[in-house]
mmCIF file of C-alpha atoms in Angstrom:
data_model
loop_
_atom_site.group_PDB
_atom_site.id
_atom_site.type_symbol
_atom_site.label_atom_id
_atom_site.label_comp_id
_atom_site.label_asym_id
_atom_site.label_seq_id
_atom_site.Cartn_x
_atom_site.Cartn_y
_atom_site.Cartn_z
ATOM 1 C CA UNK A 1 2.030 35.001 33.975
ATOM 2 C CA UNK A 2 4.783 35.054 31.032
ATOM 3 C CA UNK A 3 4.113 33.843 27.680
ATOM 4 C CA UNK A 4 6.335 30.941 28.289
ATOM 5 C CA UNK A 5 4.767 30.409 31.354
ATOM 6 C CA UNK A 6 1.236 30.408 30.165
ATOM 7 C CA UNK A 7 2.369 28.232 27.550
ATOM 8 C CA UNK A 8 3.322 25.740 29.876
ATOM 9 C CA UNK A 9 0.769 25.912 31.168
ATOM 10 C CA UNK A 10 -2.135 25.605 28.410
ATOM 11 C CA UNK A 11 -0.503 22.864 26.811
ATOM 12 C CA UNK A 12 0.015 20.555 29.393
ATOM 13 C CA UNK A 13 4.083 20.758 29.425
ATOM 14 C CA UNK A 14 5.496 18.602 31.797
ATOM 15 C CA UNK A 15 8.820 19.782 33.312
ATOM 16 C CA UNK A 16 11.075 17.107 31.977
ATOM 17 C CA UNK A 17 10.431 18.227 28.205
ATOM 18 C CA UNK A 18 11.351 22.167 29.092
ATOM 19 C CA UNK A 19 15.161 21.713 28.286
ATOM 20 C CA UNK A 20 13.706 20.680 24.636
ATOM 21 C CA UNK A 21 10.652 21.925 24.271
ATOM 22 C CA UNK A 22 11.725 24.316 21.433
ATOM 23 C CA UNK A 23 12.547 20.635 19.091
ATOM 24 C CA UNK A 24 9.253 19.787 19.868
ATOM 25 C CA UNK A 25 6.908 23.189 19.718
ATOM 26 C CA UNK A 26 8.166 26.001 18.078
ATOM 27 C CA UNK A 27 8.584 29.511 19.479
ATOM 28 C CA UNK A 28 5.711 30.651 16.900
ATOM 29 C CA UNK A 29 3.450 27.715 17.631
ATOM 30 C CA UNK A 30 3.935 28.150 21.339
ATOM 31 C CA UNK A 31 2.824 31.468 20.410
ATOM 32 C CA UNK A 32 0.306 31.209 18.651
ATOM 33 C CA UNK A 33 -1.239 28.053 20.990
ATOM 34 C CA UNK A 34 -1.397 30.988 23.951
ATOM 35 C CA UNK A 35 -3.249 33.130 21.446
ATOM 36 C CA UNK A 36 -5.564 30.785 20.648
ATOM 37 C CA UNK A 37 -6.398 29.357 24.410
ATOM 38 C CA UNK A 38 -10.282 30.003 23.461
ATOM 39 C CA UNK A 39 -11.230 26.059 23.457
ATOM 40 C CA UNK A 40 -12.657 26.414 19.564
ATOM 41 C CA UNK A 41 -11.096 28.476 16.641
ATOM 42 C CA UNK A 42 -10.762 28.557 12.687
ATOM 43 C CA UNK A 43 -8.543 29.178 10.145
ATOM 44 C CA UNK A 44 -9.408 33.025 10.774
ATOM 45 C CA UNK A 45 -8.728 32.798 14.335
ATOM 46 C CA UNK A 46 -5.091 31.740 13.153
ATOM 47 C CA UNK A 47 -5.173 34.907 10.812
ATOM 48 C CA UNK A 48 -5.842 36.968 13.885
ATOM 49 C CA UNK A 49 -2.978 35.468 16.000
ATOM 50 C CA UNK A 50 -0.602 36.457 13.479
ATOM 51 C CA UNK A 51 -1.711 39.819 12.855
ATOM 52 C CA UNK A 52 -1.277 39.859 17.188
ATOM 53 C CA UNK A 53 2.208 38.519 17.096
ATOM 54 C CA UNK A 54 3.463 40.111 13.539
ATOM 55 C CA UNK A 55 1.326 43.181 12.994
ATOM 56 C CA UNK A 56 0.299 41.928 9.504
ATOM 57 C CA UNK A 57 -0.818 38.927 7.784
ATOM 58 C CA UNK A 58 1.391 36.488 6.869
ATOM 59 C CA UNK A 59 4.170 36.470 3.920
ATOM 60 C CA UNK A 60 4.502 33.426 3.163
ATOM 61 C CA UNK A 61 2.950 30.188 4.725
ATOM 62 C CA UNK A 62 -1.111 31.384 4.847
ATOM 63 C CA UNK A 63 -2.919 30.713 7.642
ATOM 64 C CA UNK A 64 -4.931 27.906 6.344
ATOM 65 C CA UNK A 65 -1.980 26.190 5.628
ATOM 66 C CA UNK A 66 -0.509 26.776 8.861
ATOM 67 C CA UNK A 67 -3.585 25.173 10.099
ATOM 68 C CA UNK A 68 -3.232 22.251 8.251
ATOM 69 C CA UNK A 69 0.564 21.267 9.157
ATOM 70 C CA UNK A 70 -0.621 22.165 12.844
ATOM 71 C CA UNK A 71 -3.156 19.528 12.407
ATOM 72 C CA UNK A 72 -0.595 17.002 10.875
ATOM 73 C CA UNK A 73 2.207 17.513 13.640
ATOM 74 C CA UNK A 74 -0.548 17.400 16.622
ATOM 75 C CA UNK A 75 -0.515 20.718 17.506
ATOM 76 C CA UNK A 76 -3.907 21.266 16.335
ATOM 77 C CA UNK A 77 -7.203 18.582 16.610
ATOM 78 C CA UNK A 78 -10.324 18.978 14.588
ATOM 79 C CA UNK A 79 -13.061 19.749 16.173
ATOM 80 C CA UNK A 80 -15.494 16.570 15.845
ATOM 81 C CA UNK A 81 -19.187 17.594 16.460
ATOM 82 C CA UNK A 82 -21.852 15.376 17.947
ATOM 83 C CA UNK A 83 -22.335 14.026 14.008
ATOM 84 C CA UNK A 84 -19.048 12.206 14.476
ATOM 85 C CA UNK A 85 -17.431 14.032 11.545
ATOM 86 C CA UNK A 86 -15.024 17.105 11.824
ATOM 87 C CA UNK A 87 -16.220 20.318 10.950
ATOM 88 C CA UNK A 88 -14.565 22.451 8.229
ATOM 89 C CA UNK A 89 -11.965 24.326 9.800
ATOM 90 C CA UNK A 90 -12.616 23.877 13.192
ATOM 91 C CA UNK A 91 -9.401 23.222 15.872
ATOM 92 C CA UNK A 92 -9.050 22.803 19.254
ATOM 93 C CA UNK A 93 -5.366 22.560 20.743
ATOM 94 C CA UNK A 94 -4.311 19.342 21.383
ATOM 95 C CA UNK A 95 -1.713 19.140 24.153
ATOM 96 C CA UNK A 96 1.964 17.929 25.014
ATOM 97 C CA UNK A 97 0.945 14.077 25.340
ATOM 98 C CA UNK A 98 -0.881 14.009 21.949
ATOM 99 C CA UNK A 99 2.228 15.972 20.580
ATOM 100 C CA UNK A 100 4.891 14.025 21.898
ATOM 101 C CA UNK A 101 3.530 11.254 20.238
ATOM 102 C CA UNK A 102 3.165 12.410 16.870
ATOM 103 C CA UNK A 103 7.278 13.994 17.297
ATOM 104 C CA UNK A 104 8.547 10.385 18.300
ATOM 105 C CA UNK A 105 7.036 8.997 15.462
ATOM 106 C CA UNK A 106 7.492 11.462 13.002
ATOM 107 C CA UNK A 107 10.881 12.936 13.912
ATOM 108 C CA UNK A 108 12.668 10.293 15.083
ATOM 109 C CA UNK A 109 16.295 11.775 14.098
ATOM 110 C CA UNK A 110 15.675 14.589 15.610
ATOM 111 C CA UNK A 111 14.045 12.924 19.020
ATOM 112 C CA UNK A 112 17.095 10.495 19.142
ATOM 113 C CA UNK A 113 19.207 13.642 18.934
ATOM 114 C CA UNK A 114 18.190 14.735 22.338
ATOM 115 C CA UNK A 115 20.613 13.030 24.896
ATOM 116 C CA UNK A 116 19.838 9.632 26.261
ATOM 117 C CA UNK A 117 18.879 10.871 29.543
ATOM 118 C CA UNK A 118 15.969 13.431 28.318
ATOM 119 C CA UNK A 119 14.445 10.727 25.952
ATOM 120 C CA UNK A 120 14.715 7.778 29.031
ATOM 121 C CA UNK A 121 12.830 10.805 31.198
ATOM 122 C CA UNK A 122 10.139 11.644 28.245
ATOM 123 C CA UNK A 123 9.635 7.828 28.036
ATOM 124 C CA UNK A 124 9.096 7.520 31.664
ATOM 125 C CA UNK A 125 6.404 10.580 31.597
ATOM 126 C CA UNK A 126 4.916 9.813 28.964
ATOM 127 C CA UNK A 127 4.427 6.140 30.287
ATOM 128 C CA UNK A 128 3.208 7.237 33.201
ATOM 129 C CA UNK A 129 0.781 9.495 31.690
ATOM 130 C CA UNK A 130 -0.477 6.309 29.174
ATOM 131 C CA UNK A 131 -0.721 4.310 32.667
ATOM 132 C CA UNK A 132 -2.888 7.222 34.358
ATOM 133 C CA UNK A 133 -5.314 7.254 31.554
ATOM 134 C CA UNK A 134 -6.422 3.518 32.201
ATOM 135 C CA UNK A 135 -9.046 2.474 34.721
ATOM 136 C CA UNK A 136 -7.345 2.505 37.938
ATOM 137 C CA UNK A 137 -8.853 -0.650 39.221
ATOM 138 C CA UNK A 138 -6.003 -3.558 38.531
ATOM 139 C CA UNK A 139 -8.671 -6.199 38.758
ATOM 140 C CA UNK A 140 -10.344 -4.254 35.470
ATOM 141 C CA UNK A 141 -9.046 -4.799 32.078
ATOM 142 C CA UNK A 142 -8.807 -1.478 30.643
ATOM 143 C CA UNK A 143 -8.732 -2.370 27.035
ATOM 144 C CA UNK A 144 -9.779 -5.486 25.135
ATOM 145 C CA UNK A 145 -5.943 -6.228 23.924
ATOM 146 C CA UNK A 146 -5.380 -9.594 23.649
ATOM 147 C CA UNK A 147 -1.764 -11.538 22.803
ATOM 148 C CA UNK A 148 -2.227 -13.840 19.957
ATOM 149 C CA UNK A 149 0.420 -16.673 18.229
ATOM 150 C CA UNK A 150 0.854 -15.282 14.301
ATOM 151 C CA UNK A 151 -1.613 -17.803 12.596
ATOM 152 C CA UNK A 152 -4.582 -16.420 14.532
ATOM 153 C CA UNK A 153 -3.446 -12.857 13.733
ATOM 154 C CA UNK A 154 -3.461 -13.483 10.354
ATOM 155 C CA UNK A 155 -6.634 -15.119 9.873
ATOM 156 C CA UNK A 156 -7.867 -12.090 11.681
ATOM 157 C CA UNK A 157 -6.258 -9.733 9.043
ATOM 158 C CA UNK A 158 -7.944 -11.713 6.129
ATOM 159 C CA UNK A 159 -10.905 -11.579 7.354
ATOM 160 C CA UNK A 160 -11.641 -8.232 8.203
ATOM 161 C CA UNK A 161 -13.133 -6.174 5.395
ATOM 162 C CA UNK A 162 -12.148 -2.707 7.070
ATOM 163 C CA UNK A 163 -9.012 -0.846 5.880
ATOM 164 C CA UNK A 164 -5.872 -1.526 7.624
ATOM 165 C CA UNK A 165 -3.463 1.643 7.665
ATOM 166 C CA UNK A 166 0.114 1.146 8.747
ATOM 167 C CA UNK A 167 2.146 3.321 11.171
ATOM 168 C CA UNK A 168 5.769 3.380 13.180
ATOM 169 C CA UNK A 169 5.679 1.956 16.522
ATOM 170 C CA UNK A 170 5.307 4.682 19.139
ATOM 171 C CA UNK A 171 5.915 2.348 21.967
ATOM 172 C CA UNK A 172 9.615 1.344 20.362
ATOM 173 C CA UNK A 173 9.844 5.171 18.610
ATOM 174 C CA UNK A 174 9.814 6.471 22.365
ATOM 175 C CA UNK A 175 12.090 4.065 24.420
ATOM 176 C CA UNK A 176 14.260 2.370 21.456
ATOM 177 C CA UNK A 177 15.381 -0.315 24.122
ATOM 178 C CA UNK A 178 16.057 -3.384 22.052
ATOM 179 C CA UNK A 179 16.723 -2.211 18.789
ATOM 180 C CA UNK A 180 13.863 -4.361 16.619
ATOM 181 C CA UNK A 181 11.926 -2.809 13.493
ATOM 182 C CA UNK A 182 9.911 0.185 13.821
ATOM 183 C CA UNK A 183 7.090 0.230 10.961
ATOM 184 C CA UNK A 184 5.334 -2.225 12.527
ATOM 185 C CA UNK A 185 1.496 -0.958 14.126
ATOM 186 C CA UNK A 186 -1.619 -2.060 12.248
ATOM 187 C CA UNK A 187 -5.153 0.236 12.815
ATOM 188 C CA UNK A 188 -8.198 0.216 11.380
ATOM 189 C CA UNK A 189 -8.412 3.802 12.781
ATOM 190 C CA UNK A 190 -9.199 6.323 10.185
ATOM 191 C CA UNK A 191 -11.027 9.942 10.489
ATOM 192 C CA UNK A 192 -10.091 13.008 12.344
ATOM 193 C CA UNK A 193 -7.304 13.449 14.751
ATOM 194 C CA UNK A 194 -6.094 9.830 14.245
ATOM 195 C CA UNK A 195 -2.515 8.610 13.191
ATOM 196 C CA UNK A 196 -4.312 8.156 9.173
ATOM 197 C CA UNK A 197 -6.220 11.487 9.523
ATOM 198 C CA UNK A 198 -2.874 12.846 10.117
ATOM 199 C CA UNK A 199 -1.382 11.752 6.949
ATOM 200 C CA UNK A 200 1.407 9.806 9.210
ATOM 201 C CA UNK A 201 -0.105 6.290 8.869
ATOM 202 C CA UNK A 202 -0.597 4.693 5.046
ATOM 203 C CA UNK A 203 -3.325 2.886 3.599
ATOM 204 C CA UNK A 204 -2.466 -0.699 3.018
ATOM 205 C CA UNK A 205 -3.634 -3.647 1.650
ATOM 206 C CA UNK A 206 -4.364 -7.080 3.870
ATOM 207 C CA UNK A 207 -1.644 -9.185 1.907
ATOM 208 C CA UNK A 208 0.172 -6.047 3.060
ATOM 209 C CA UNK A 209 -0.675 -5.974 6.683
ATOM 210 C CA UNK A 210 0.357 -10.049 6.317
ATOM 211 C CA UNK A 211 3.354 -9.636 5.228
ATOM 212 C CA UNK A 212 4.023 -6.943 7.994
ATOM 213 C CA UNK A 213 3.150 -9.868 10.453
ATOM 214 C CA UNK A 214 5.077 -12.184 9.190
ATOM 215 C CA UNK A 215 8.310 -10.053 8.999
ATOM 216 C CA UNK A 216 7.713 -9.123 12.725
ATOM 217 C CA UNK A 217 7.248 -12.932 13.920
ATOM 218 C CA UNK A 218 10.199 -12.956 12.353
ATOM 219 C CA UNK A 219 12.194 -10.616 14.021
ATOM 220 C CA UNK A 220 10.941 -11.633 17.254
ATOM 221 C CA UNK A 221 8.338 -8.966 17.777
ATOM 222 C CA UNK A 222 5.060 -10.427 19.969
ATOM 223 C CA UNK A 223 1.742 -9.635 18.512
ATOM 224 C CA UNK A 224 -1.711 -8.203 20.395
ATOM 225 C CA UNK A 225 -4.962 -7.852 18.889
ATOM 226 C CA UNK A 226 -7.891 -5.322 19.846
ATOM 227 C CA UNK A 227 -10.646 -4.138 17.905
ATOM 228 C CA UNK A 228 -8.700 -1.426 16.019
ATOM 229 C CA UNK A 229 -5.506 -1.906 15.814
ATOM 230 C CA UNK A 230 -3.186 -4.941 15.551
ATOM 231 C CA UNK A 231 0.392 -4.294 17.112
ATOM 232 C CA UNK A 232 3.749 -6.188 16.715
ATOM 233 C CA UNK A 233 4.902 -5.995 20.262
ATOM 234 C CA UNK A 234 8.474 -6.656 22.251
ATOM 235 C CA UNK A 235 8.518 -7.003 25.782
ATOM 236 C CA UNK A 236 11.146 -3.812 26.478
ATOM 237 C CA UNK A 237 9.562 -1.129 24.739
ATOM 238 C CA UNK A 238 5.629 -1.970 24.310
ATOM 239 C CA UNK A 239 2.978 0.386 26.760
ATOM 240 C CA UNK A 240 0.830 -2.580 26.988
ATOM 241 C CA UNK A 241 3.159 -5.042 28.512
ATOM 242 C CA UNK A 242 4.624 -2.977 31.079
ATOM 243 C CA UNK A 243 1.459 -1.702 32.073
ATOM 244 C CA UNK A 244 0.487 -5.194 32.518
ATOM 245 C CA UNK A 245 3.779 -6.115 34.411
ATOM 246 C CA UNK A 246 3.142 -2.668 36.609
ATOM 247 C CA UNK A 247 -0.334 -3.424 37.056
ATOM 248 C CA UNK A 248 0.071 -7.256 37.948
ATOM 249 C CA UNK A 249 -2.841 -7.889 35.463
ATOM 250 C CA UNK A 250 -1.173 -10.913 33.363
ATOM 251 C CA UNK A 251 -3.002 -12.763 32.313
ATOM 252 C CA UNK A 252 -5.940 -11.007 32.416
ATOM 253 C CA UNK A 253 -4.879 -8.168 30.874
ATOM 254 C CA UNK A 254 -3.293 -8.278 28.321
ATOM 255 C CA UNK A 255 -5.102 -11.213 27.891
ATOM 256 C CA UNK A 256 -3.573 -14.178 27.174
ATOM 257 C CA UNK A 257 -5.404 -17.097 25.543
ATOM 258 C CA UNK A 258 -3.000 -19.372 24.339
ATOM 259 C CA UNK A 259 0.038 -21.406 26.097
ATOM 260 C CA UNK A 260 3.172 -23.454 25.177
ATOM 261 C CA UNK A 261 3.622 -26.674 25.378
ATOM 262 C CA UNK A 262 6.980 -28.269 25.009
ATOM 263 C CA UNK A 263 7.435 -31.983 23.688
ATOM 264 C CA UNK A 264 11.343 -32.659 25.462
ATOM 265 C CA UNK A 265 11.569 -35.827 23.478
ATOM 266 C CA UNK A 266 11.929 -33.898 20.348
ATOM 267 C CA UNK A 267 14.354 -31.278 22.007
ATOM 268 C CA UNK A 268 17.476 -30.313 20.406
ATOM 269 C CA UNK A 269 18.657 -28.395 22.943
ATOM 270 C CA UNK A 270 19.403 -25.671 20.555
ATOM 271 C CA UNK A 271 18.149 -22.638 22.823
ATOM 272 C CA UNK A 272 16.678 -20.683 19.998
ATOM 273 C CA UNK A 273 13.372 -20.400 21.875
ATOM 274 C CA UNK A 274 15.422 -18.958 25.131
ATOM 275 C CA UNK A 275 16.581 -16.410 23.052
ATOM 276 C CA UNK A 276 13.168 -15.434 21.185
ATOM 277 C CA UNK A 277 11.513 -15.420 24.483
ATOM 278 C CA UNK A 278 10.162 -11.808 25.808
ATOM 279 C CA UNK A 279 9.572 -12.997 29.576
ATOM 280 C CA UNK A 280 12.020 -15.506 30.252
ATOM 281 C CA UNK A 281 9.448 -18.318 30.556
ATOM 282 C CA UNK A 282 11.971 -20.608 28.663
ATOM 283 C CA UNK A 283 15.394 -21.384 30.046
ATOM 284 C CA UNK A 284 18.548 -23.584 29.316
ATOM 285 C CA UNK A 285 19.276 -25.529 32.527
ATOM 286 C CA UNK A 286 22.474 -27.847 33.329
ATOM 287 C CA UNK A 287 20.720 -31.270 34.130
ATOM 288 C CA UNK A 288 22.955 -34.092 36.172
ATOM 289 C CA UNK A 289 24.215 -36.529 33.664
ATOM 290 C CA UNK A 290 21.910 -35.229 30.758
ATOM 291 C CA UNK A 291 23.069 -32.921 28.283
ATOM 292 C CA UNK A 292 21.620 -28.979 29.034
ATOM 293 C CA UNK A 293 17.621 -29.029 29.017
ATOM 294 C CA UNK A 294 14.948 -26.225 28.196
ATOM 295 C CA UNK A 295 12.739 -25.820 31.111
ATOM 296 C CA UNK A 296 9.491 -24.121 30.509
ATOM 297 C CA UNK A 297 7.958 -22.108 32.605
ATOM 298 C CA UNK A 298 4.236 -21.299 32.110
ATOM 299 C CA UNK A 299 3.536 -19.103 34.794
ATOM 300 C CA UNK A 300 5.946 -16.480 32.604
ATOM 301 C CA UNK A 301 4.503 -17.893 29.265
ATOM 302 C CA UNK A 302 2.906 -14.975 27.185
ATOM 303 C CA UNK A 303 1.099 -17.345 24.420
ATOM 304 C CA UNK A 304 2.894 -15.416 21.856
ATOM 305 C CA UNK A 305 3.853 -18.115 19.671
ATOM 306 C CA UNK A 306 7.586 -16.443 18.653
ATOM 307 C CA UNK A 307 9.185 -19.386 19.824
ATOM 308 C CA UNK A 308 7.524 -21.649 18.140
ATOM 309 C CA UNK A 309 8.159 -20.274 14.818
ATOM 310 C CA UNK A 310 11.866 -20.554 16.050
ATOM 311 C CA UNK A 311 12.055 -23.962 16.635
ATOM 312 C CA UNK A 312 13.692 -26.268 14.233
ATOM 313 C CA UNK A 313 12.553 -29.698 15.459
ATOM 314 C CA UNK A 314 8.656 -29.098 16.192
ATOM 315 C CA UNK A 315 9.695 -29.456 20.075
ATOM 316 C CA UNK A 316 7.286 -26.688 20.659
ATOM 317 C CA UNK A 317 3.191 -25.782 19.672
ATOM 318 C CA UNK A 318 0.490 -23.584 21.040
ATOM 319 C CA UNK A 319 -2.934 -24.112 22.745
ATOM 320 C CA UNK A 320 -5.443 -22.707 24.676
ATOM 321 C CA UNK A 321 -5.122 -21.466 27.968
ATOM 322 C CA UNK A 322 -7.425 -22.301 30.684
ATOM 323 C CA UNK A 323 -9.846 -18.728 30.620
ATOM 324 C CA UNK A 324 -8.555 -16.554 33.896
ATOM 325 C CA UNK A 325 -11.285 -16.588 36.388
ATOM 326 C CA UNK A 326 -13.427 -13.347 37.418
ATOM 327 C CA UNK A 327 -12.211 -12.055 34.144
ATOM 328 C CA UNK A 328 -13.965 -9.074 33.143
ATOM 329 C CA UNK A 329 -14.103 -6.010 31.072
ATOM 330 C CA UNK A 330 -14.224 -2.593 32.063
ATOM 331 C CA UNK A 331 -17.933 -2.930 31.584
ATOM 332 C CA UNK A 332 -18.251 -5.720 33.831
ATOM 333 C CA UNK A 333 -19.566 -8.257 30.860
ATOM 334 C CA UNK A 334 -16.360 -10.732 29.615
ATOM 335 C CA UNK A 335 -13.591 -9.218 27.393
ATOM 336 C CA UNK A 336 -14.280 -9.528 23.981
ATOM 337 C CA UNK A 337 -11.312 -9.646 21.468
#
C-alpha cells in the first residue's frame, strides 16, 4: 500500500476531498499521521517520525510544538484517560471529519478558495457523515436540541453560571448558502479536544453571549438550545434542521415548543415576517376584494420567534405548542432541554 494510500486510508479520507486534500493536511502531516498509526503516542513518538522521514531531528519547529499546532488544527486529539482529564502529552489521530471541521472554521479563505463544486461536495459528505452518527431510528430524538423564541434563550444565558465560549458557525462555515453572520455558536464545552481546548473558541462573558443573541435575532438567524451549546441557526445551512427535514422528525426533533399566533386585525400587510421566515410557514396571499393577507401556516411554523421581533404592529406573539405525542429521548424517558 503507498504512503498516500495508507494515508487515505488511516485517516478516514473520503474521495471527494482527494483533489484538495493537500489545503487541508499537509504532505508532512500526512506523513507523519502514517508514522504514527500506533493508536497512542507522545511528543517523542513525533521526534521519532521525523528522524524516519528527515534523518535528523528537527531544525526549526520542535516536536513538542509540532504537537501542539497538530492538536489546535485537529490533526491530533489528546488522549483523555478514564479520569476525564487529558494526559500530558498523550495524542491519538483524530481523522478527516474532526479535521474538516476545524479547516472550515478556521480557514475559511482558504476553504472558500476551493471551487464551488468541491466545497457543495465536502458539505454534502460531511452532512451525511453528521446524519450517520445519529441514532438511526427517526422516531428517536437523537439530541436534546430544542428551538426557542430569543427571550427564553436569553433568560437561559443569564442564568447559567457555567462559562459560555464563543465560536464561528460550522454549519454556515461549510455550506455558506445564505450569506448571514458567521461568529455566532455559543458552548459551554471546555476541556480537551473541544472547539475552546483548541484555542479556536473564546471565553466570553453572559452580557456577551446576550448580545450575540440579540444581533442574530436580528439578522434573522433561528436559535436552538441543548445542554451545551446554544446555536444561532438559519434554515439553509444549519446540520440540525436538515437533519430534521431529512429525517421527518419536526417537531419532535428538533423540538419545537413554542408556536405563532397571528392577530389579522392588527395586520399591516407589510410582509416583513414572510421574509424573516426560515420554512415558509408565513405567506402573502391575494384575497378577493381585500387588500393582500398573511396566511399562517402552523404545520411549517418552527416557534422561532424571528418574525415576531420583525413585526411592526404587534400582529404577531409566541406560545406554547401542544407537547408532540410519544415524544421521547434516545433513552426512552422525555427530552429534557
Amino acid at each position: 500500500m503507498t504512503d498516500t494510500a495508507l494515508f487515505y486510508r488511516v485517516f478516514k479520507v473520503p474521495e471527494v476531498a482527494y483533489p484538495v486534500i493537500d489545503a487541508i493536511v499537509s504532505p508532512l502531516e500526512q506523513r507523519l499521521i502514517c508514522l504514527l498509526n500506533k493508536g497512542r503516542f507522545t511528543v517523542d513518538d513525533v521526534e521519532q517520525a521525523f528522524w524516519d522521514i528527515e534523518g535528523s531531528s528537527r531544525s526549526g519547529e520542535s516536536a513538542r510544538d509540532f504537537a501542539g499546532r497538530a492538536y489546535r488544527r485537529g490533526i491530533f486529539s489528546l488522549v483523555i484517560p478514564e479520569t476525564g482529564e487529558a494526559g500530558p502529552d498523550r495524542y491519538t489521530l483524530s481523522d478527516f471529519y474532526g479535521r474538516l471541521d476545524v479547516f472550515v472554521v478556521t480557514e475559511q479563505e482558504r476553504y472558500r478558495s476551493f471551487d464551488p463544486e468541491r466545497r457543495h461536495a465536502l458539505d454534502e459528505w460531511y452532512f451525511n457523515a453528521y446524519c450517520a452518527r445519529l441514532n438511526p431510528d427517526p422516531a428517536v430524538s437523537p439530541t436534546e436540541d430544542a428551538v426557542l423564541p430569543l427571550a427564553e434563550v436569553l433568560a437561559r444565558i443569564e442564568q447559567d453560571p457555567r462559562q459560555l465560549y464563543l465560536s464561528p458557525c460550522d454549519c454556515r462555515s461549510l455550506s455558506g448558502n445564505c450569506g448571514k453572520p458567521q461568529l455566532t455558536c455559543l458552548s459551554y464545552r471546555g476541556g480537551p479536544n473541544t472547539f475552546a481546548g483548541r484555542g479556536i473558541a473564546k471565553p466570553v462573558s453572559r452580557e456577551e453571549g446576550k448580545r450575540v443573541v440579540m444581533e442574530a435575532e436580528r439578522a434573522g438567524l433561528m436559535h436552538t438550545a441543548g445542554p451545551m451549546a446554544i446555536c444561532n441557526c438559519c434554515g439553509d445551512c444549519c446540520y440540525l434542521f436538515r437533519a430534521g427535514k431529512r429525517r421527518s422528525s419536526m417537531p419532535r426533533w428538533p423540538l419545537i415548543l413554542w408556536i405563532i399566533a397571528l392577530a389579522e386585525e392588527r395586520c399591516v400587510r407589510c410582509g416583513q415576517c414572510v421574509r424573516r421566515c426560515h420554512f415558509g410557514a408565513l405567506a402573502m396571499k391575494a384575497s378577493r376584494g381585500r387588500k393582500n393577507v398573511i396566511s399562517l401556516d402552523q404545520e411549517r411554523c418552527a416557534g422561532c420567534g424571528i418574525c415576531v421581533s420583525a413585526c411592526p404592529s404587534g400582529a404577531l406573539s409566541v406560545r406554547r405548542r401542544d407537547p408532540p405525542s410519544g415524544r421521547e429521548g434516545a433513552s426512552g424517558d422525555s427530552v429534557r432541554i
